[in-house]
Coordinates of N, CA and C in Angstrom, one line a residue:
M1 N 9.1 1.9 -16.7 CA 10.1 0.8 -16.5 C 9.5 -0.4 -15.9
A2 N 8.5 -0.2 -15.0 CA 7.8 -1.4 -14.5 C 7.0 -2.1 -15.7
G3 N 6.5 -1.3 -16.6 CA 5.8 -1.9 -17.7 C 6.7 -2.6 -18.6
E4 N 7.9 -2.1 -18.8 CA 8.8 -2.8 -19.7 C 9.3 -4.1 -19.1
A5 N 9.5 -4.1 -17.8 CA 9.9 -5.4 -17.1 C 8.7 -6.4 -17.2
A6 N 7.5 -5.9 -17.0 CA 6.3 -6.8 -17.1 C 6.2 -7.4 -18.5
R7 N 6.4 -6.6 -19.5 CA 6.3 -7.1 -20.9 C 7.3 -8.2 -21.1
M8 N 8.5 -7.9 -20.6 CA 9.6 -8.9 -20.7 C 9.2 -10.2 -20.1
L9 N 8.6 -10.2 -18.9 CA 8.2 -11.4 -18.2 C 7.2 -12.2 -18.9
V10 N 6.3 -11.5 -19.6 CA 5.3 -12.2 -20.4 C 5.9 -12.8 -21.7
E11 N 6.7 -11.9 -22.4 CA 7.1 -12.3 -23.7 C 8.3 -13.4 -23.7
R12 N 9.1 -13.3 -22.6 CA 10.2 -14.2 -22.5 C 10.0 -15.4 -21.6
R13 N 8.8 -15.5 -21.1 CA 8.6 -16.6 -20.1 C 8.8 -18.0 -20.8
P14 N 9.7 -18.8 -20.4 CA 10.0 -20.1 -21.0 C 8.8 -21.0 -20.8
A15 N 8.5 -21.8 -21.8 CA 7.4 -22.8 -21.7 C 7.7 -23.8 -20.7
D16 N 9.0 -24.1 -20.4 CA 9.4 -25.1 -19.4 C 10.0 -24.4 -18.2
L17 N 9.5 -23.3 -17.8 CA 10.0 -22.5 -16.7 C 10.0 -23.4 -15.4
G18 N 11.1 -23.3 -14.7 CA 11.2 -24.1 -13.5 C 11.8 -23.3 -12.4
V19 N 12.0 -23.9 -11.2 CA 12.5 -23.2 -10.1 C 14.0 -23.1 -10.1
A20 N 14.5 -21.9 -9.9 CA 16.0 -21.7 -9.9 C 16.5 -22.0 -8.6
I21 N 16.0 -21.4 -7.5 CA 16.4 -21.7 -6.1 C 15.2 -21.6 -5.2
T22 N 15.3 -22.1 -4.0 CA 14.3 -21.8 -3.0 C 14.9 -21.0 -1.9
K23 N 14.1 -20.3 -1.1 CA 14.6 -19.5 0.0 C 14.2 -20.0 1.3
S24 N 13.1 -19.5 1.9 CA 12.8 -19.9 3.3 C 12.3 -21.3 3.5
S25 N 11.8 -21.9 2.4 CA 11.2 -23.2 2.4 C 11.2 -23.7 1.0
P26 N 10.9 -25.0 0.8 CA 10.8 -25.6 -0.6 C 9.7 -25.0 -1.4
T27 N 8.7 -24.3 -0.8 CA 7.7 -23.7 -1.5 C 7.9 -22.2 -1.8
D28 N 9.0 -21.6 -1.2 CA 9.4 -20.2 -1.4 C 10.3 -20.2 -2.6
V29 N 9.8 -20.0 -3.8 CA 10.6 -20.2 -5.0 C 11.1 -18.9 -5.6
V30 N 12.2 -19.1 -6.4 CA 12.7 -18.0 -7.2 C 12.9 -18.6 -8.6
T31 N 12.4 -18.0 -9.6 CA 12.6 -18.4 -11.0 C 13.7 -17.6 -11.6
E32 N 14.2 -18.1 -12.7 CA 15.2 -17.3 -13.5 C 14.7 -16.0 -13.9
M33 N 13.4 -15.9 -14.1 CA 12.7 -14.7 -14.6 C 12.6 -13.6 -13.5
D34 N 12.5 -14.0 -12.2 CA 12.6 -13.0 -11.1 C 13.9 -12.3 -11.2
T35 N 15.0 -13.0 -11.3 CA 16.3 -12.4 -11.3 C 16.5 -11.6 -12.5
A36 N 16.0 -12.0 -13.7 CA 16.2 -11.2 -14.9 C 15.4 -9.9 -14.8
A37 N 14.2 -10.0 -14.3 CA 13.4 -8.8 -14.2 C 14.0 -7.8 -13.2
E38 N 14.5 -8.2 -12.1 CA 15.1 -7.3 -11.2 C 16.4 -6.7 -11.8
Q39 N 17.2 -7.4 -12.5 CA 18.4 -6.9 -13.1 C 18.0 -5.9 -14.1
L40 N 16.9 -6.1 -14.9 CA 16.5 -5.1 -15.9 C 16.1 -3.8 -15.2
L41 N 15.3 -3.9 -14.2 CA 14.8 -2.7 -13.5 C 16.0 -1.9 -12.9
R42 N 16.9 -2.6 -12.3 CA 18.0 -1.9 -11.7 C 18.8 -1.2 -12.8
K43 N 19.0 -1.9 -13.9 CA 19.8 -1.3 -15.0 C 19.1 0.0 -15.5
M44 N 17.8 -0.1 -15.8 CA 17.1 1.1 -16.3 C 17.1 2.2 -15.3
I45 N 16.9 1.9 -14.0 CA 16.8 3.0 -13.0 C 18.2 3.6 -12.9
L46 N 19.2 2.8 -12.8 CA 20.6 3.4 -12.6 C 21.1 4.2 -13.7
E47 N 20.6 3.9 -14.9 CA 20.9 4.8 -16.1 C 20.4 6.2 -15.9
Q48 N 19.3 6.4 -15.1 CA 18.8 7.7 -14.9 C 19.0 8.2 -13.5
R49 N 19.2 7.3 -12.5 CA 19.3 7.7 -11.1 C 20.5 7.0 -10.5
P50 N 21.8 7.3 -10.9 CA 22.9 6.5 -10.5 C 23.3 6.6 -9.0
D51 N 22.7 7.6 -8.3 CA 23.1 7.8 -6.9 C 22.1 7.2 -6.0
D52 N 21.0 6.6 -6.5 CA 19.9 6.1 -5.6 C 20.2 4.8 -5.0
A53 N 19.6 4.5 -3.9 CA 19.7 3.2 -3.2 C 18.6 2.2 -3.7
F54 N 18.8 0.9 -3.4 CA 17.9 -0.1 -3.9 C 17.6 -1.1 -2.7
L55 N 16.4 -1.6 -2.7 CA 16.1 -2.8 -1.9 C 15.2 -3.7 -2.8
G56 N 15.8 -4.8 -3.2 CA 15.1 -5.7 -4.1 C 14.9 -7.1 -3.5
E57 N 13.9 -7.8 -3.8 CA 13.6 -9.1 -3.2 C 14.7 -10.1 -3.6
E58 N 15.3 -10.0 -4.8 CA 16.3 -11.0 -5.2 C 17.7 -10.5 -5.1
G59 N 17.9 -9.2 -5.2 CA 19.2 -8.6 -5.2 C 19.7 -8.0 -3.9
G60 N 18.8 -8.0 -2.9 CA 19.2 -7.5 -1.6 C 19.2 -5.9 -1.6
A61 N 19.9 -5.4 -0.6 CA 20.0 -3.9 -0.5 C 21.3 -3.4 -1.0
N62 N 21.2 -2.2 -1.6 CA 22.4 -1.5 -2.0 C 22.3 -0.1 -1.6
S63 N 23.3 0.5 -0.9 CA 23.2 1.8 -0.4 C 23.5 2.8 -1.5
G64 N 23.0 4.0 -1.4 CA 23.2 5.0 -2.4 C 23.7 6.3 -1.8
R65 N 23.9 7.3 -2.6 CA 24.4 8.6 -2.1 C 23.3 9.6 -2.1
S66 N 22.1 9.3 -2.5 CA 21.0 10.2 -2.4 C 20.1 9.8 -1.3
T67 N 19.0 10.5 -1.1 CA 18.0 10.2 -0.1 C 16.9 9.3 -0.7
V68 N 17.0 8.9 -2.0 CA 16.0 8.1 -2.7 C 16.3 6.6 -2.6
R69 N 15.3 5.8 -2.3 CA 15.5 4.4 -2.4 C 14.3 3.7 -3.2
W70 N 14.7 2.8 -4.1 CA 13.8 2.1 -4.9 C 13.6 0.7 -4.3
V71 N 12.3 0.3 -4.1 CA 11.9 -0.9 -3.4 C 11.2 -1.8 -4.5
I72 N 11.9 -2.9 -4.8 CA 11.5 -3.6 -6.0 C 11.1 -5.1 -5.7
D73 N 10.0 -5.5 -6.2 CA 9.6 -6.9 -6.2 C 9.4 -7.2 -7.7
P74 N 10.4 -7.9 -8.3 CA 10.3 -8.2 -9.7 C 9.1 -9.0 -10.2
I75 N 8.8 -10.0 -9.3 CA 7.5 -10.8 -9.6 C 6.9 -11.0 -8.2
D76 N 5.8 -10.2 -7.9 CA 5.1 -10.5 -6.7 C 4.0 -11.5 -7.0
G77 N 4.1 -12.7 -6.5 CA 3.2 -13.8 -6.9 C 4.0 -14.8 -7.8
T78 N 5.2 -15.1 -7.4 CA 6.1 -15.9 -8.2 C 5.5 -17.3 -8.4
V79 N 4.8 -17.9 -7.4 CA 4.2 -19.2 -7.6 C 3.1 -19.2 -8.7
N80 N 2.4 -18.1 -8.7 CA 1.4 -17.9 -9.7 C 2.1 -17.8 -11.1
Y81 N 3.2 -17.1 -11.2 CA 3.9 -17.0 -12.4 C 4.5 -18.3 -12.8
L82 N 5.0 -19.1 -11.9 CA 5.5 -20.4 -12.2 C 4.5 -21.3 -12.8
Y83 N 3.2 -21.2 -12.3 CA 2.1 -22.1 -12.7 C 1.4 -21.4 -13.9
D84 N 1.8 -20.3 -14.4 CA 1.2 -19.6 -15.5 C -0.3 -19.1 -15.1
L85 N -0.5 -18.8 -13.8 CA -1.7 -18.1 -13.4 C -1.5 -16.6 -13.6
P86 N -2.6 -15.9 -13.9 CA -2.4 -14.5 -14.3 C -2.2 -13.5 -13.1
H87 N -2.4 -13.9 -11.9 CA -2.4 -13.0 -10.8 C -1.0 -12.8 -10.2
W88 N -0.2 -12.1 -10.9 CA 1.1 -11.7 -10.4 C 1.4 -10.3 -10.9
S89 N 2.5 -9.7 -10.4 CA 2.7 -8.3 -10.7 C 4.2 -7.9 -10.5
V90 N 4.5 -6.8 -11.2 CA 5.8 -6.2 -10.9 C 5.6 -4.9 -10.0
S91 N 6.2 -4.9 -8.9 CA 5.9 -3.8 -7.9 C 7.2 -3.0 -7.8
V92 N 7.1 -1.7 -7.9 CA 8.2 -0.7 -7.8 C 7.7 0.4 -6.9
G93 N 8.3 0.6 -5.8 CA 8.0 1.7 -4.9 C 9.2 2.6 -4.8
V94 N 9.0 3.9 -4.5 CA 10.0 4.9 -4.4 C 9.9 5.6 -3.1
E95 N 10.9 5.6 -2.3 CA 10.9 6.3 -1.0 C 11.9 7.4 -1.0
V96 N 11.6 8.5 -0.3 CA 12.5 9.6 0.0 C 12.6 9.7 1.5
D97 N 13.8 9.6 2.0 CA 14.0 9.6 3.5 C 13.1 8.7 4.2
G98 N 12.9 7.5 3.6 CA 12.2 6.4 4.2 C 10.7 6.5 4.1
V99 N 10.2 7.5 3.4 CA 8.7 7.7 3.2 C 8.4 7.4 1.8
A100 N 7.4 6.6 1.6 CA 6.9 6.2 0.2 C 6.3 7.4 -0.5
V101 N 6.8 7.7 -1.7 CA 6.3 8.9 -2.4 C 5.6 8.5 -3.7
A102 N 5.9 7.4 -4.2 CA 5.4 6.9 -5.5 C 5.4 5.4 -5.6
G103 N 4.5 4.9 -6.4 CA 4.5 3.4 -6.6 C 3.8 3.0 -7.8
V104 N 4.2 1.9 -8.4 CA 3.6 1.3 -9.6 C 3.5 -0.2 -9.3
V105 N 2.3 -0.8 -9.6 CA 2.1 -2.2 -9.6 C 1.5 -2.6 -10.9
A106 N 2.3 -3.2 -11.8 CA 2.0 -3.6 -13.1 C 1.6 -5.1 -13.2
A107 N 0.4 -5.3 -13.6 CA -0.1 -6.7 -13.7 C -0.5 -7.0 -15.2
P108 N 0.5 -7.4 -16.0 CA 0.3 -7.5 -17.5 C -0.7 -8.5 -17.9
R109 N -0.8 -9.6 -17.2 CA -1.7 -10.7 -17.6 C -3.1 -10.3 -17.2
L110 N -3.3 -9.3 -16.3 CA -4.6 -8.8 -16.0 C -4.9 -7.5 -16.8
G111 N -3.9 -7.0 -17.5 CA -4.1 -5.8 -18.3 C -4.3 -4.5 -17.5
E112 N -3.6 -4.5 -16.3 CA -3.8 -3.4 -15.4 C -2.5 -2.9 -14.8
T113 N -2.4 -1.6 -14.7 CA -1.3 -0.9 -14.1 C -1.8 0.1 -13.1
Y114 N -1.4 -0.1 -11.9 CA -1.8 0.7 -10.7 C -0.7 1.7 -10.4
T115 N -1.0 2.9 -10.2 CA 0.0 4.0 -9.8 C -0.5 4.8 -8.7
A116 N 0.4 5.4 -8.0 CA 0.1 6.4 -6.9 C 1.3 7.3 -6.7
V117 N 0.9 8.5 -6.4 CA 1.9 9.6 -5.9 C 1.3 10.1 -4.6
R118 N 2.2 10.2 -3.6 CA 1.8 10.7 -2.3 C 1.0 12.0 -2.4
D119 N -0.1 12.1 -1.8 CA -1.0 13.3 -1.7 C -1.6 13.7 -3.1
A120 N -1.5 12.8 -4.1 CA -2.0 13.1 -5.4 C -3.0 12.0 -5.9
G121 N -3.3 11.0 -5.1 CA -4.3 10.0 -5.5 C -3.6 8.7 -6.1
S122 N -4.5 7.7 -6.3 CA -4.0 6.5 -7.0 C -5.0 6.2 -8.1
W123 N -4.4 5.4 -9.1 CA -5.1 5.2 -10.3 C -4.9 3.8 -10.9
C124 N -5.8 3.3 -11.7 CA -5.6 2.1 -12.4 C -6.0 2.3 -13.9
N125 N -5.1 2.2 -14.8 CA -5.3 2.5 -16.2 C -6.0 3.8 -16.4
G126 N -5.6 4.8 -15.6 CA -6.1 6.2 -15.8 C -7.4 6.4 -15.1
V127 N -8.0 5.5 -14.4 CA -9.2 5.7 -13.6 C -8.9 5.8 -12.1
R128 N -9.4 6.9 -11.5 CA -9.1 7.2 -10.1 C -9.7 6.1 -9.2
L129 N -8.9 5.7 -8.2 CA -9.3 4.6 -7.4 C -9.9 5.1 -6.1
R130 N -10.9 4.4 -5.5 CA -11.5 4.7 -4.3 C -11.9 3.4 -3.6
V131 N -11.7 3.3 -2.3 CA -12.0 2.1 -1.5 C -13.6 2.0 -1.4
R132 N -14.0 0.8 -1.1 CA -15.4 0.7 -0.9 C -15.9 1.4 0.4
P133 N -17.2 1.7 0.5 CA -17.7 2.3 1.7 C -17.5 1.4 2.9
P134 N -17.3 1.9 4.1 CA -17.1 1.0 5.2 C -18.4 0.1 5.4
T135 N -18.1 -1.1 5.9 CA -19.2 -2.1 6.1 C -19.0 -2.9 7.4
D136 N -20.0 -3.5 7.9 CA -19.8 -4.3 9.1 C -19.1 -5.6 8.6
L137 N -18.5 -6.2 9.6 CA -17.6 -7.3 9.2 C -18.4 -8.5 8.6
G138 N -19.6 -8.7 9.0 CA -20.4 -9.8 8.4 C -20.6 -9.7 6.9
R139 N -20.5 -8.5 6.4 CA -20.7 -8.3 5.0 C -19.4 -7.9 4.2
A140 N -18.3 -8.2 4.9 CA -17.0 -7.8 4.3 C -16.3 -9.0 3.6
L141 N -15.9 -8.7 2.4 CA -15.1 -9.7 1.6 C -13.6 -9.4 1.9
I142 N -12.9 -10.3 2.5 CA -11.6 -10.1 3.0 C -10.5 -10.9 2.2
A143 N -9.5 -10.3 1.8 CA -8.3 -11.0 1.2 C -7.3 -11.3 2.2
T144 N -6.5 -12.3 2.0 CA -5.4 -12.6 2.9 C -4.4 -13.5 2.1
G145 N -3.3 -13.8 2.8 CA -2.2 -14.6 2.2 C -1.6 -15.5 3.3
F146 N -0.8 -16.4 2.9 CA -0.2 -17.4 3.8 C 1.3 -17.4 3.7
G147 N 2.0 -17.8 4.7 CA 3.4 -17.9 4.7 C 3.9 -19.2 4.0
Y148 N 5.2 -19.3 3.8 CA 5.8 -20.4 3.1 C 6.1 -21.6 4.0
R149 N 6.4 -21.3 5.3 CA 6.8 -22.4 6.2 C 5.5 -23.1 6.7
S150 N 5.5 -24.4 6.7 CA 4.3 -25.2 7.0 C 3.8 -24.9 8.4
E151 N 4.7 -24.7 9.4 CA 4.2 -24.4 10.8 C 3.5 -23.1 10.8
R152 N 3.9 -22.1 10.1 CA 3.2 -20.8 10.0 C 1.9 -21.0 9.3
R153 N 1.8 -21.7 8.2 CA 0.6 -21.9 7.5 C -0.5 -22.6 8.4
E154 N 0.0 -23.6 9.2 CA -0.9 -24.3 10.1 C -1.6 -23.3 11.0
R155 N -0.8 -22.4 11.6 CA -1.4 -21.5 12.5 C -2.3 -20.5 11.8
Q156 N -1.9 -20.0 10.6 CA -2.7 -19.1 9.9 C -4.0 -19.7 9.4
G157 N -3.9 -21.0 9.1 CA -5.2 -21.7 8.8 C -6.2 -21.8 9.9
V158 N -5.7 -21.9 11.1 CA -6.6 -21.9 12.3 C -7.3 -20.5 12.4
I159 N -6.5 -19.4 12.2 CA -7.0 -18.1 12.3 C -8.0 -17.8 11.2
V160 N -7.7 -18.1 10.0 CA -8.6 -17.8 8.9 C -9.9 -18.7 9.0
G161 N -9.7 -19.9 9.5 CA -10.9 -20.7 9.7 C -11.9 -20.2 10.8
A162 N -11.3 -19.5 11.8 CA -12.1 -18.9 12.8 C -12.7 -17.6 12.3
L163 N -12.0 -16.9 11.4 CA -12.5 -15.6 10.9 C -13.6 -15.8 9.8
L164 N -13.5 -16.9 9.1 CA -14.5 -17.2 8.0 C -15.9 -17.0 8.4
P165 N -16.4 -17.6 9.5 CA -17.8 -17.5 9.8 C -18.2 -16.0 10.1
R166 N -17.3 -15.2 10.4 CA -17.6 -13.8 10.8 C -17.6 -12.8 9.6
V167 N -17.2 -13.2 8.4 CA -17.2 -12.3 7.3 C -18.0 -12.9 6.1
R168 N -18.1 -12.1 5.1 CA -18.9 -12.5 3.9 C -18.2 -13.7 3.3
D169 N -16.8 -13.6 3.1 CA -16.0 -14.7 2.5 C -14.6 -14.2 2.5
I170 N -13.7 -15.2 2.2 CA -12.3 -15.0 2.1 C -11.8 -15.2 0.7
R171 N -10.8 -14.4 0.3 CA -10.1 -14.5 -1.0 C -8.6 -14.6 -0.8
R172 N -8.0 -15.6 -1.5 CA -6.5 -15.7 -1.4 C -6.0 -15.8 -2.8
A173 N -5.4 -14.7 -3.3 CA -5.1 -14.7 -4.7 C -3.6 -14.9 -5.0
G174 N -2.7 -14.6 -4.0 CA -1.3 -15.0 -4.1 C -0.4 -13.9 -4.5
S175 N -0.8 -12.6 -4.4 CA 0.1 -11.5 -4.6 C -0.3 -10.4 -3.6
A176 N 0.6 -10.1 -2.7 CA 0.3 -9.1 -1.7 C 0.1 -7.7 -2.3
A177 N 0.9 -7.4 -3.3 CA 0.8 -6.1 -3.9 C -0.6 -5.9 -4.6
L178 N -1.0 -7.0 -5.3 CA -2.3 -6.9 -5.9 C -3.5 -7.0 -4.9
D179 N -3.3 -7.6 -3.8 CA -4.3 -7.6 -2.7 C -4.5 -6.2 -2.2
L180 N -3.4 -5.4 -2.0 CA -3.5 -4.0 -1.6 C -4.2 -3.2 -2.7
C181 N -3.8 -3.5 -3.9 CA -4.5 -2.7 -5.0 C -6.0 -3.1 -5.1
A182 N -6.4 -4.3 -4.7 CA -7.8 -4.7 -4.7 C -8.5 -3.9 -3.7
V183 N -7.9 -3.7 -2.5 CA -8.5 -2.8 -1.5 C -8.7 -1.4 -2.1
A184 N -7.7 -0.9 -2.8 CA -7.8 0.5 -3.4 C -8.9 0.6 -4.4
A185 N -9.1 -0.5 -5.2 CA -10.0 -0.5 -6.3 C -11.4 -0.9 -5.8
G186 N -11.6 -1.2 -4.5 CA -12.9 -1.5 -4.0 C -13.4 -2.9 -4.4
R187 N -12.4 -3.8 -4.8 CA -12.8 -5.2 -5.1 C -12.9 -6.1 -3.9
V188 N -12.2 -5.7 -2.8 CA -12.4 -6.4 -1.6 C -12.6 -5.3 -0.5
D189 N -13.2 -5.7 0.6 CA -13.4 -4.7 1.7 C -12.2 -4.6 2.6
G190 N -11.3 -5.5 2.6 CA -10.1 -5.5 3.5 C -9.2 -6.6 3.2
Y191 N -8.0 -6.4 3.7 CA -6.9 -7.4 3.5 C -6.0 -7.4 4.7
Y192 N -5.5 -8.6 5.1 CA -4.6 -8.8 6.1 C -3.6 -9.9 5.8
E193 N -2.4 -9.8 6.3 CA -1.4 -10.8 6.1 C -0.2 -10.6 7.0
R194 N 0.3 -11.7 7.5 CA 1.6 -11.7 8.2 C 2.6 -12.3 7.3
G195 N 3.9 -11.7 7.4 CA 5.0 -12.3 6.7 C 5.4 -11.6 5.4
T196 N 4.7 -10.4 5.1 CA 5.1 -9.7 3.9 C 6.4 -8.9 4.2
H197 N 7.0 -8.5 3.2 CA 8.3 -7.7 3.3 C 8.1 -6.3 2.7
D198 N 9.1 -5.5 2.9 CA 9.0 -4.1 2.3 C 8.7 -4.1 0.8
W199 N 9.3 -5.0 0.1 CA 9.1 -5.0 -1.4 C 7.7 -5.5 -1.8
D200 N 7.1 -6.3 -0.9 CA 5.7 -6.7 -1.2 C 4.7 -5.5 -1.0
R201 N 5.0 -4.6 0.0 CA 4.1 -3.6 0.4 C 4.3 -2.2 -0.1
S202 N 5.5 -1.9 -0.5 CA 5.9 -0.5 -0.7 C 5.0 0.2 -1.6
A203 N 4.8 -0.3 -2.8 CA 4.0 0.4 -3.8 C 2.5 0.2 -3.5
G204 N 2.1 -1.0 -3.2 CA 0.7 -1.3 -3.0 C 0.1 -0.6 -1.8
A205 N 0.9 -0.5 -0.7 CA 0.4 0.3 0.5 C 0.1 1.7 0.2
L206 N 1.0 2.3 -0.6 CA 0.7 3.7 -1.0 C -0.5 3.8 -1.9
I207 N -0.7 2.9 -2.8 CA -1.8 2.9 -3.7 C -3.1 2.8 -2.9
A208 N -3.1 1.9 -1.9 CA -4.3 1.7 -1.1 C -4.5 2.9 -0.2
T209 N -3.5 3.5 0.4 CA -3.6 4.7 1.2 C -4.2 5.9 0.4
E210 N -3.7 6.1 -0.8 CA -4.1 7.2 -1.6 C -5.6 7.0 -2.1
A211 N -6.1 5.8 -2.0 CA -7.5 5.5 -2.4 C -8.4 5.6 -1.2
G212 N -7.8 5.9 0.0 CA -8.7 6.1 1.2 C -8.6 5.0 2.2
A213 N -7.7 4.0 2.1 CA -7.6 3.0 3.0 C -6.7 3.3 4.2
I214 N -6.9 2.7 5.3 CA -5.9 2.7 6.4 C -5.0 1.5 6.2
V215 N -3.7 1.7 6.2 CA -2.8 0.6 6.0 C -1.8 0.7 7.2
Q216 N -2.0 -0.3 8.1 CA -1.2 -0.3 9.3 C -1.0 -1.7 9.8
G217 N -0.2 -1.9 10.9 CA -0.2 -3.1 11.6 C -1.2 -3.1 12.8
F218 N -0.9 -3.9 13.8 CA -1.8 -3.9 14.9 C -1.5 -2.7 15.9
H219 N -2.6 -2.2 16.5 CA -2.4 -1.2 17.6 C -1.7 0.1 17.1
G220 N -2.0 0.4 15.8 CA -1.5 1.7 15.3 C 0.0 1.6 14.9
Q221 N 0.6 0.5 14.9 CA 1.9 0.3 14.4 C 2.0 0.4 12.9
S222 N 3.2 0.7 12.4 CA 3.3 0.7 10.9 C 3.2 -0.7 10.4
A223 N 2.7 -0.9 9.2 CA 2.7 -2.2 8.5 C 4.1 -2.7 8.4
S224 N 4.2 -4.0 8.7 CA 5.5 -4.6 8.8 C 5.3 -6.1 8.5
E225 N 6.4 -6.8 8.6 CA 6.4 -8.3 8.5 C 5.5 -8.9 9.5
A226 N 5.4 -8.3 10.7 CA 4.5 -8.8 11.7 C 3.0 -8.8 11.3
M227 N 2.6 -7.8 10.6 CA 1.2 -7.7 10.1 C 1.0 -6.5 9.3
V228 N 0.3 -6.7 8.2 CA -0.3 -5.6 7.4 C -1.8 -5.7 7.3
L229 N -2.5 -4.7 7.7 CA -3.9 -4.6 7.6 C -4.3 -3.4 6.7
A230 N -5.2 -3.6 5.7 CA -5.6 -2.5 4.9 C -7.1 -2.6 4.7
A231 N -7.8 -1.5 4.9 CA -9.3 -1.4 4.8 C -9.7 0.0 5.0
P232 N -10.9 0.3 4.5 CA -11.5 1.6 4.8 C -11.7 1.8 6.3
P233 N -11.7 3.1 6.7 CA -12.0 3.3 8.2 C -13.3 2.7 8.5
G234 N -13.4 2.2 9.7 CA -14.6 1.4 10.1 C -14.5 0.0 9.9
T235 N -14.3 -0.4 8.6 CA -14.1 -1.8 8.3 C -12.7 -2.2 8.9
F236 N -11.8 -1.3 8.8 CA -10.4 -1.5 9.4 C -10.5 -1.9 10.9
T237 N -11.2 -1.1 11.6 CA -11.3 -1.3 13.1 C -12.0 -2.7 13.4
A238 N -13.1 -3.0 12.7 CA -13.7 -4.3 12.9 C -12.8 -5.4 12.6
L239 N -12.1 -5.4 11.5 CA -11.2 -6.4 11.1 C -10.0 -6.6 12.1
H240 N -9.5 -5.4 12.4 CA -8.4 -5.4 13.4 C -8.8 -6.0 14.7
D241 N -9.9 -5.7 15.2 CA -10.3 -6.2 16.5 C -10.7 -7.6 16.5
A242 N -11.2 -8.1 15.4 CA -11.6 -9.5 15.2 C -10.3 -10.3 15.2
L243 N -9.3 -9.9 14.5 CA -8.0 -10.6 14.4 C -7.3 -10.7 15.7
I244 N -7.3 -9.6 16.4 CA -6.7 -9.6 17.8 C -7.4 -10.6 18.7
E245 N -8.7 -10.6 18.6 CA -9.5 -11.5 19.5 C -9.2 -13.0 19.1
L246 N -9.0 -13.2 17.8 CA -8.7 -14.6 17.4 C -7.3 -15.0 17.6
G247 N -6.4 -14.1 18.0 CA -5.0 -14.5 18.3 C -4.0 -14.2 17.2
A248 N -4.4 -13.4 16.2 CA -3.5 -13.1 15.1 C -2.3 -12.2 15.5
G249 N -2.4 -11.6 16.7 CA -1.3 -10.8 17.2 C -0.3 -11.5 18.0
A250 N -0.6 -12.8 18.2 CA 0.4 -13.6 19.0 C 1.7 -13.8 18.3
P251 N 2.8 -13.9 19.1 CA 4.1 -14.0 18.5 C 4.3 -15.3 17.6
D252 N 3.5 -16.3 17.9 CA 3.7 -17.6 17.1 C 2.7 -17.7 15.9
Y253 N 2.0 -16.6 15.6 CA 1.0 -16.6 14.5 C 1.8 -16.6 13.2

């Protein structure tokens, strides 16, 4: 179903695609295709699972009669999609009693589909995923993302500027789900971001966890809007401690 939504987003993307609405700020955009993809996913899922609950980025939350909840981001990386950059994905996570049990992140313009099942591993196009070996922070390639509100980006810019001399380099690709998958695939050594939502993390966090990453917030808390950190053990601790030292745990970050 994620693959079908992804194909629709590629094949039906208008040449003159524009912004349908904005959310938290003028740069937090929704396109007509975000809405169309989420509607398609809900329709396909409900045909087979009519009693399940939903949490979608564009459609909000709907309660169900079962213990299963589908967590959907129809386009993770909407600004990339708007600009016709390839780094965007369809993210679909499945929870049972609040615990993620399966996830798919489909990136059609990259030709990649990531999947995971709890306690059964994670995969990309049929190849088993494994995080990179732990490394010291000075040799770590770190992915991150930034918020939509200018005041938050200003503070995040200060933090990332202070972190940059301590690491190998920084990457900002524009899709939290794919950043988590990049940790799982060993393409980066770690990832951190403030401001992500359940739909950004649900599938990608499970994919990274099943590949051997620690995925948490600060001080052992669960990953949340306040912070998500993902890295192999060892690298995780070094990144966590550096970010705390630099003030990324402060309420105004």
